[in-house]
Coordinates of C-alpha atoms in Angstrom, one line a residue:
M1 CA 98.9 76.9 97.9
K2 CA 102.6 77.6 98.3
I3 CA 103.6 81.3 97.9
Q4 CA 107.0 82.7 97.4
N5 CA 108.1 85.5 99.7
P6 CA 108.6 88.5 99.5
I7 CA 105.2 89.2 98.0
I8 CA 106.2 92.8 97.1
R9 CA 109.9 92.9 96.3
G10 CA 112.4 95.7 96.6
F11 CA 112.4 98.8 98.8
Y12 CA 108.8 98.8 100.0
P13 CA 109.1 98.8 103.8
D14 CA 106.6 99.1 106.7
P15 CA 103.6 97.5 105.0
S16 CA 100.1 98.3 106.2
I17 CA 97.0 96.4 104.8
C18 CA 93.3 96.8 104.7
Q19 CA 90.4 95.3 102.8
A20 CA 87.8 97.3 100.8
E21 CA 85.1 96.5 98.3
G22 CA 86.3 92.9 97.8
K23 CA 90.0 93.8 97.3
Y24 CA 93.1 94.2 99.5
Y25 CA 95.4 97.2 99.6
I26 CA 98.9 97.7 101.0
A27 CA 100.6 101.0 101.7
C28 CA 104.4 101.4 102.3
S29 CA 106.9 103.9 103.5
S30 CA 108.7 106.2 101.0
F31 CA 111.0 108.5 103.1
Q32 CA 112.7 111.2 101.0
Y33 CA 111.0 110.1 97.7
L34 CA 108.1 111.7 95.9
P35 CA 105.4 110.6 95.1
G36 CA 105.1 109.2 98.6
V37 CA 103.4 106.2 100.1
P38 CA 103.0 103.8 97.2
I39 CA 99.8 101.8 97.3
F40 CA 99.3 98.3 96.0
E41 CA 96.1 96.3 95.1
S42 CA 95.4 92.6 95.1
E43 CA 92.4 90.3 94.7
D44 CA 94.1 87.3 96.3
L45 CA 96.7 88.6 98.8
V46 CA 99.4 87.0 96.6
N47 CA 99.6 89.0 93.4
W48 CA 100.0 92.8 93.8
K49 CA 100.2 95.7 91.5
Q50 CA 100.7 99.4 92.3
V51 CA 97.6 101.5 91.7
A52 CA 98.4 104.8 93.4
N53 CA 100.6 107.0 95.4
A54 CA 99.0 108.7 98.4
L55 CA 101.3 111.7 98.7
T56 CA 101.6 113.6 95.3
R57 CA 101.6 117.3 96.3
T58 CA 103.9 119.5 98.3
T59 CA 100.8 120.8 100.2
Q60 CA 100.5 117.2 101.6
V61 CA 104.1 116.7 102.7
E62 CA 107.3 118.9 103.0
L63 CA 110.4 117.1 101.7
H64 CA 112.6 120.1 100.7
K65 CA 116.1 119.1 101.6
V66 CA 115.1 116.5 104.1
P67 CA 117.9 114.1 104.9
S68 CA 118.1 110.7 103.3
S69 CA 115.9 108.2 105.3
G70 CA 114.1 111.2 106.7
G71 CA 110.7 112.3 105.5
V72 CA 107.7 109.9 105.4
F73 CA 107.8 107.0 107.9
A74 CA 105.5 104.0 108.4
P75 CA 102.0 104.6 107.1
T76 CA 98.8 102.8 108.3
L77 CA 96.1 102.2 105.7
R78 CA 92.5 101.8 106.9
Y79 CA 89.0 101.8 105.2
H80 CA 85.8 102.9 107.0
E81 CA 82.4 103.6 105.6
G82 CA 83.5 104.2 102.0
T83 CA 86.6 106.2 102.8
F84 CA 90.3 105.3 102.8
Y85 CA 92.5 106.8 105.5
M86 CA 96.3 106.9 105.4
V87 CA 98.0 108.0 108.6
T88 CA 101.7 108.6 108.7
N89 CA 104.5 110.7 110.0
N90 CA 107.0 113.2 108.6
N91 CA 109.8 112.2 110.9
T92 CA 112.0 115.1 109.8
F93 CA 109.6 117.6 111.3
G94 CA 108.1 115.3 114.0
K95 CA 104.5 115.6 112.8
N96 CA 101.8 112.9 112.7
F97 CA 99.0 113.4 110.2
Y98 CA 96.5 111.6 108.1
I99 CA 94.9 112.1 104.7
S100 CA 91.8 110.5 103.1
T101 CA 90.0 109.7 99.9
T102 CA 86.9 107.9 98.6
D103 CA 88.8 106.9 95.4
I104 CA 92.1 105.2 96.2
R105 CA 93.3 105.8 92.6
G106 CA 92.4 109.5 92.7
E107 CA 93.6 112.5 94.7
W108 CA 94.0 112.4 98.4
S109 CA 93.1 115.2 100.8
D110 CA 95.5 117.7 102.4
P111 CA 96.8 116.5 105.8
I112 CA 95.0 116.7 109.2
F113 CA 97.5 116.8 112.0
V114 CA 97.2 115.0 115.4
D115 CA 99.0 116.4 118.4
Q116 CA 100.6 113.2 119.7
E117 CA 104.3 112.5 119.8
G118 CA 106.1 109.5 118.3
I119 CA 106.2 107.8 115.0
D120 CA 104.4 104.9 113.2
P121 CA 100.9 106.2 113.9
S122 CA 97.8 104.0 113.5
L123 CA 94.0 104.2 113.5
L124 CA 91.3 101.9 114.8
F125 CA 87.7 102.6 113.9
D126 CA 85.6 101.0 116.6
G127 CA 81.9 101.7 116.4
E128 CA 81.5 105.5 116.8
K129 CA 85.0 105.9 118.2
V130 CA 88.4 106.3 116.5
Y131 CA 91.6 105.5 118.4
F132 CA 94.9 107.0 117.5
T133 CA 98.0 105.0 118.4
S134 CA 101.8 105.7 118.0
N135 CA 105.0 104.9 119.8
G136 CA 106.4 107.5 122.2
T137 CA 107.6 107.9 125.8
D138 CA 106.0 108.0 129.1
E139 CA 106.5 110.6 131.9
A140 CA 109.7 108.8 133.0
G141 CA 111.1 108.9 129.5
K142 CA 110.6 105.2 128.9
G143 CA 109.6 104.0 125.5
C144 CA 105.9 103.0 125.3
I145 CA 102.8 102.9 123.1
L146 CA 100.7 106.0 123.4
Q147 CA 97.0 106.2 122.6
C148 CA 94.2 108.7 122.5
E149 CA 90.7 109.0 121.0
I150 CA 90.3 111.6 118.2
D151 CA 87.6 113.3 116.2
I152 CA 88.3 111.9 112.7
K153 CA 86.9 115.0 111.0
T154 CA 89.3 117.4 112.7
G155 CA 92.1 115.4 114.3
R156 CA 91.3 117.0 117.6
K157 CA 92.1 114.8 120.6
L158 CA 89.1 113.8 122.6
T159 CA 91.2 112.2 125.4
E160 CA 94.7 112.7 126.7
S161 CA 97.4 110.6 125.2
I162 CA 98.3 107.9 127.7
P163 CA 100.8 105.0 127.8
V164 CA 99.0 101.7 127.2
W165 CA 101.8 99.2 126.8
H166 CA 105.6 99.2 127.3
G167 CA 106.2 96.2 125.1
S168 CA 107.8 92.8 126.0
G169 CA 111.3 94.2 126.8
G170 CA 112.8 94.6 123.4
R171 CA 114.5 97.8 122.3
Y172 CA 112.9 100.4 119.9
L173 CA 109.3 99.6 120.6
E174 CA 107.4 100.8 117.4
S175 CA 104.8 99.9 114.8
P176 CA 101.7 99.7 117.0
H177 CA 98.4 98.5 115.5
L178 CA 95.3 98.1 117.6
Y179 CA 92.5 95.6 116.5
H180 CA 89.1 94.7 118.0
I181 CA 88.6 91.0 117.3
G182 CA 85.7 89.3 119.1
E183 CA 85.8 90.3 122.8
W184 CA 89.4 91.3 122.8
Y185 CA 91.5 94.3 121.8
Y186 CA 94.9 93.1 120.4
L187 CA 97.8 95.5 120.3
M188 CA 100.6 94.3 118.0
A189 CA 104.0 96.0 117.8
A190 CA 107.6 95.6 116.7
E191 CA 110.6 95.5 118.9
G192 CA 114.4 94.9 118.5
G193 CA 115.1 97.5 115.9
T194 CA 114.4 97.1 112.1
E195 CA 117.6 95.1 111.7
Y196 CA 118.6 91.5 112.5
G197 CA 117.0 91.5 115.9
H198 CA 113.6 92.7 114.6
M199 CA 110.5 90.9 115.9
I200 CA 106.7 91.1 116.1
T201 CA 105.1 91.0 119.6
Y202 CA 101.6 91.6 120.9
A203 CA 99.3 91.8 123.9
R204 CA 95.6 91.9 124.5
S205 CA 93.0 93.5 126.7
Q206 CA 89.2 93.8 127.0
S207 CA 89.5 97.6 126.9
P208 CA 91.2 99.7 124.2
F209 CA 93.1 101.6 126.9
G210 CA 94.3 98.4 128.7
P211 CA 95.7 97.1 130.9
F212 CA 97.2 94.9 128.2
E213 CA 98.4 91.4 129.0
E214 CA 101.5 90.3 127.1
Y215 CA 101.5 87.1 125.0
T216 CA 103.7 84.8 127.1
H217 CA 105.4 83.3 124.0
N218 CA 106.5 86.6 122.4
P219 CA 107.9 87.2 119.9
A220 CA 105.0 85.9 117.7
L221 CA 107.1 86.2 114.6
T222 CA 110.8 86.7 114.1
N223 CA 113.8 85.4 112.1
R224 CA 116.4 86.8 114.6
N225 CA 117.8 83.4 115.5
L226 CA 118.2 82.2 111.9
G227 CA 121.3 82.6 109.9
G228 CA 123.8 81.1 107.5
N229 CA 122.3 78.0 105.8
E230 CA 119.0 78.4 107.8
S231 CA 117.7 81.5 106.1
R232 CA 118.8 84.5 104.1
I233 CA 115.5 86.2 105.1
Q234 CA 116.2 88.5 108.0
G235 CA 114.7 91.6 109.8
I236 CA 111.2 90.2 110.1
G237 CA 109.0 92.7 111.9
H238 CA 106.6 95.7 111.6
G239 CA 103.5 93.7 110.8
D240 CA 99.8 94.3 110.2
L241 CA 96.9 91.8 110.5
I242 CA 94.4 91.1 107.8
C243 CA 91.4 88.7 107.6
D244 CA 90.6 87.3 104.2
R245 CA 87.1 86.7 102.8
Q246 CA 87.2 83.1 104.1
G247 CA 87.9 84.2 107.7
N248 CA 91.6 83.3 107.6
Y249 CA 94.1 85.7 109.2
Y250 CA 97.6 86.7 107.9
I251 CA 100.3 89.1 108.9
V252 CA 102.0 91.3 106.3
C253 CA 105.4 92.4 107.5
L254 CA 108.7 93.8 106.4
G255 CA 111.9 91.8 106.1
F256 CA 114.9 91.7 103.9
R257 CA 117.0 89.3 101.8
Q258 CA 120.7 89.3 102.7
S259 CA 122.9 89.1 99.6
G260 CA 124.5 85.7 100.4
Q261 CA 124.3 82.8 102.7
W262 CA 127.2 84.1 104.8
Q263 CA 127.0 87.7 103.6
P264 CA 125.1 89.9 106.2
Y265 CA 124.4 92.7 103.8
H266 CA 121.2 93.8 102.2
H267 CA 120.9 96.5 99.5
L268 CA 117.5 95.9 98.0
G269 CA 115.8 97.5 101.0
R270 CA 113.1 96.1 103.3
E271 CA 110.4 94.3 101.5
V272 CA 106.8 92.9 102.1
F273 CA 106.4 89.3 103.4
L274 CA 103.2 87.3 104.1
A275 CA 102.8 84.8 106.9
P276 CA 99.7 82.8 108.0
V277 CA 98.2 83.3 111.5
F278 CA 96.8 80.4 113.6
W279 CA 94.3 81.1 116.3
Q280 CA 94.3 79.0 119.5
Q281 CA 91.2 78.2 121.5
D282 CA 92.2 80.6 124.3
G283 CA 92.1 83.5 121.9
W284 CA 95.9 83.9 121.4
F285 CA 97.5 83.4 118.0
T286 CA 100.8 82.1 116.5
A287 CA 102.1 83.0 113.1
G288 CA 104.4 81.8 110.3
D289 CA 106.2 78.5 110.3
H290 CA 106.6 77.9 114.0
G291 CA 107.1 81.6 114.4
V292 CA 109.5 82.3 111.5
V293 CA 109.0 83.5 107.9
T294 CA 110.3 81.3 105.1
E295 CA 110.8 81.9 101.3
W296 CA 108.1 79.4 100.5
M297 CA 105.0 79.3 102.8
E298 CA 101.9 77.2 102.7
V299 CA 98.8 79.3 103.0
P300 CA 95.0 78.6 102.6
L301 CA 94.8 80.7 99.4
N302 CA 93.9 79.9 95.8
G303 CA 95.6 81.2 92.7
K304 CA 98.8 81.3 90.7
Q305 CA 101.5 83.7 91.8
D306 CA 102.7 85.9 89.0
T307 CA 106.5 86.5 89.1
D308 CA 107.0 88.5 85.9
V309 CA 106.1 91.9 87.2
Y310 CA 109.3 93.7 88.0
N311 CA 110.9 94.4 84.6
V312 CA 111.1 98.1 83.7
S313 CA 110.7 99.9 80.4
F314 CA 109.3 103.1 79.1
Q315 CA 105.9 101.4 78.4
A316 CA 103.1 103.9 78.8
S317 CA 101.0 101.8 81.1
E318 CA 99.7 103.6 84.2
E319 CA 101.3 101.1 86.6
N320 CA 104.7 101.6 85.0
K321 CA 104.4 105.4 85.4
L322 CA 103.5 105.0 89.0
R323 CA 106.7 103.2 89.8
W324 CA 108.9 106.1 89.0
S325 CA 110.2 108.1 92.0
Y326 CA 111.9 111.5 92.4
L327 CA 114.2 112.9 95.0
R328 CA 112.5 115.2 97.5
D329 CA 111.0 118.1 95.4
Y330 CA 109.5 117.2 92.0
H331 CA 110.1 119.9 89.4
K332 CA 107.7 118.7 86.7
E333 CA 109.2 121.0 84.0
N334 CA 112.4 118.9 84.1
Y335 CA 110.8 115.6 83.1
E336 CA 109.1 114.6 79.9
F337 CA 108.0 111.1 79.1
V338 CA 107.9 110.6 75.3
E339 CA 107.2 107.5 73.1
N340 CA 109.6 104.8 74.3
G341 CA 111.7 107.4 76.1
L342 CA 112.3 110.0 78.8
R343 CA 113.7 113.5 78.4
L344 CA 115.5 115.0 81.4
R345 CA 116.5 118.7 81.8
G346 CA 119.6 119.0 83.9
T347 CA 120.2 121.5 86.7
G348 CA 123.3 122.4 88.6
I349 CA 122.3 120.0 91.4
S350 CA 124.3 116.8 91.5
L351 CA 123.6 113.4 93.0
N352 CA 126.0 114.2 95.9
Q353 CA 123.7 116.9 97.3
V354 CA 120.9 116.6 99.9
D355 CA 118.6 118.3 97.4
S356 CA 116.5 117.6 94.3
P357 CA 118.7 116.6 91.3
T358 CA 117.0 115.7 88.1
F359 CA 116.5 112.1 88.8
A360 CA 113.8 109.5 87.9
G361 CA 114.3 106.1 89.7
V362 CA 112.7 102.7 90.0
R363 CA 113.4 100.4 92.9
Q364 CA 115.8 97.5 92.3
S365 CA 113.8 94.4 93.3
E366 CA 116.1 91.5 92.4
F367 CA 119.8 90.7 92.8
D368 CA 120.2 89.4 89.3
T369 CA 119.4 92.1 86.7
H370 CA 120.4 93.3 83.3
L371 CA 119.8 96.9 82.2
V372 CA 120.4 98.6 78.9
V373 CA 119.4 102.1 77.8
T374 CA 120.4 104.5 75.1
V375 CA 121.6 108.0 76.2
S376 CA 122.0 111.1 74.1
G377 CA 121.5 114.9 74.2
D378 CA 123.4 118.0 75.2
A379 CA 123.5 117.8 79.0
Q380 CA 126.9 118.1 80.6
E381 CA 126.3 114.7 82.4
A382 CA 123.6 112.2 81.9
G383 CA 123.4 108.5 82.7
V384 CA 122.4 105.7 85.0
T385 CA 122.9 105.6 88.7
F386 CA 122.4 102.8 91.2
Y387 CA 121.6 105.0 94.1
M388 CA 121.4 104.3 97.8
D389 CA 121.7 107.9 99.0
E390 CA 123.8 111.0 98.2
D391 CA 126.9 109.4 99.8
Q392 CA 126.6 106.0 98.2
H393 CA 125.9 105.6 94.5
Y394 CA 127.5 104.1 91.3
D395 CA 127.2 106.3 88.2
L396 CA 127.6 105.3 84.5
A397 CA 127.3 108.4 82.5
L398 CA 127.8 110.2 79.1
I399 CA 129.9 113.3 79.7
R400 CA 130.1 116.3 77.4
A401 CA 133.3 118.3 77.4
G402 CA 133.1 120.9 74.7
Q403 CA 132.6 119.1 71.4
K404 CA 133.9 115.8 72.9
R405 CA 132.0 113.0 74.5
K406 CA 133.2 110.5 77.1
V407 CA 131.6 107.6 79.0
M408 CA 132.6 107.6 82.6
L409 CA 132.2 105.1 85.5
R410 CA 132.3 106.9 88.9
L411 CA 131.9 105.3 92.3
R412 CA 131.0 107.1 95.5
T413 CA 131.1 105.3 98.8
G414 CA 131.0 107.6 101.9
D415 CA 133.8 110.1 101.8
A416 CA 135.6 108.4 98.9
E417 CA 134.8 109.1 95.3
A418 CA 136.7 107.8 92.3
V419 CA 136.4 107.9 88.5
V420 CA 137.2 104.3 87.6
K421 CA 137.5 104.7 83.9
C422 CA 136.7 107.1 81.1
I423 CA 136.3 106.1 77.5
E424 CA 136.4 108.8 74.8
C425 CA 133.8 108.5 72.1
D426 CA 134.2 109.2 68.4
Q427 CA 134.0 112.8 67.4
D428 CA 130.5 112.4 65.8
C429 CA 129.2 110.1 68.6
G430 CA 125.7 111.4 69.3
K431 CA 124.5 108.6 71.5
V432 CA 125.7 105.6 73.5
R433 CA 124.2 102.4 74.8
L434 CA 124.8 102.0 78.6
E435 CA 124.6 98.5 80.1
V436 CA 124.7 97.3 83.7
I437 CA 124.6 93.7 84.9
S438 CA 124.1 92.9 88.6
T439 CA 124.4 89.9 90.8
A440 CA 123.9 89.6 94.5
E441 CA 127.5 90.6 95.1
K442 CA 128.5 93.0 92.3
Y443 CA 127.5 95.4 89.5
E444 CA 129.3 95.3 86.1
F445 CA 129.3 98.3 83.9
Y446 CA 129.6 98.4 80.0
C447 CA 129.0 100.8 77.2
Q448 CA 128.3 100.3 73.5
T449 CA 129.7 102.8 71.0
D450 CA 130.7 102.7 67.4
R451 CA 133.8 100.8 68.5
G452 CA 131.7 98.0 70.1
R453 CA 131.0 96.9 73.6
E454 CA 133.6 98.0 76.2
F455 CA 133.9 97.1 79.9
L456 CA 134.4 100.0 82.3
G457 CA 134.6 98.2 85.7
S458 CA 132.7 96.6 88.5
A459 CA 131.7 97.5 92.1
R460 CA 130.5 95.5 95.1
T461 CA 126.9 95.7 96.1
K462 CA 127.7 95.6 99.8
Y463 CA 128.9 99.3 99.8
L464 CA 125.3 100.2 98.8
S465 CA 123.8 98.1 101.7
S466 CA 122.1 99.4 104.8
E467 CA 124.9 97.7 106.9
V468 CA 127.5 100.0 105.2
A469 CA 125.6 103.0 104.1
G470 CA 123.1 103.1 107.0
G471 CA 119.5 104.3 106.7
F472 CA 116.2 102.7 106.0
T473 CA 115.9 102.8 102.2
G474 CA 117.2 100.5 99.3
V475 CA 118.8 100.9 96.0
L476 CA 117.0 102.6 93.1
M477 CA 118.1 102.5 89.5
G478 CA 118.0 106.2 88.5
L479 CA 118.2 108.0 85.2
Y480 CA 119.7 111.5 85.8
A481 CA 121.0 114.6 84.2
V482 CA 123.3 117.4 85.4
D483 CA 123.7 120.7 83.5
E484 CA 124.1 124.2 84.9
E485 CA 122.7 125.6 81.6
N486 CA 119.6 123.5 81.9
K487 CA 120.2 121.5 78.8
W488 CA 118.4 118.3 78.0
A489 CA 119.4 114.6 78.0
E490 CA 117.4 111.9 76.2
F491 CA 116.9 108.2 77.2
H492 CA 115.4 105.7 74.9
D493 CA 114.9 101.9 74.6
L494 CA 115.2 101.2 78.3
N495 CA 115.0 97.5 79.1
W496 CA 115.7 96.4 82.7
E497 CA 115.2 92.7 83.3
Q498 CA 115.0 91.6 86.9
K499 CA 115.2 87.9 87.5
I500 CA 113.2 86.6 90.4
S501 CA 115.2 84.6 92.9
L502 CA 115.6 84.5 96.7

């Protein structure tokens, strides 16, 4: 069948995959957002739904005032003898740790830390042994892949951490995964930086500690030489291997969709792509369509790909609730989901601070979207934000000034902040309907009051892109409230349609 990439759309980077009890599971990075490490489930490797978040408690991860694009990096998800293990890194504090559960939809354990440097940690269960792998540096300070054997019950190292591979020569060697397939140990990694030069490389050995022989045709998968009318899919890298029930292998990896054919900007974040793997008689493999990932890929899978899964409302389904994310600390007392609505209690913390404003967000997954929501309440400021980080966000809000109400469009890009337009509401205006329409290149902002529909302005998407804003995340649509007296705002009748396209 032909599948459409990406298979998980929007800001879900650094995918790691495993198979358990007849189903497939993917975990992704979450950085400064809580709950952390969203987990998706599939029966066919094509259609995915979120079923859990691995990190749900402050006892598992410390995110208090971590910088944007800090916090939780690159998880690896593995399943062994009835238990799921998720190993990751809190990059802000330089700590590698793992948690576990026997019920992937239930609570996960508190963390067990491993005393090995680097990021992007991974586990291999190999018979009675467990190998712990991460990127790091050797004694000379050169980037490498480090590895040790650990006691999985305690995290204690059973061997010293030693360099096992220095990569194929690309910069920023990262994302190591070790596999034991047949007589060989395969070590797959990413190089080139998680940008336009990103690539997947690998090597193999007959021992888990090497020496590893590099694949002579590295990179095995990359879109680094494509551009313009060749492909808007870029940044392919950071992959993980999976074998399906029929014995076919695939790579899930991250990539991103640039906003236009000649527009090298991406604001939706890094997403999950799928590419087939082809084994050669000599035990090496190739991947993708002659080493690249395309929007449409032929794969030996059966089924029909569901593309109507990214719209957002206040529906009370469990999957819908799992999609909402909060910035850093989650203060439960400030959030209340009600029938067809959400109540937010404001605090004095604004969206401009490296802190935890009252904010509930869902990832933007498509360029072409249409959002409407009704806002009311007594909070000083409450509205919709398209949020990249504290320095880059576009806000459409209902403002309370004494007995008066205004609708305001405010744009923040780096050190520049401007109120584009304010519209005064009628004296008895108790609620307004906010509306945002987005395309690949811009957002348009409207409000609906008793006087009708009014246009407040537009803003370019590229200023919320990673190329301009920096960082590793993507845009979230957030509902937020600010009020120093802790007054409430109410949001009702949310409908956010996201149209699937490249």
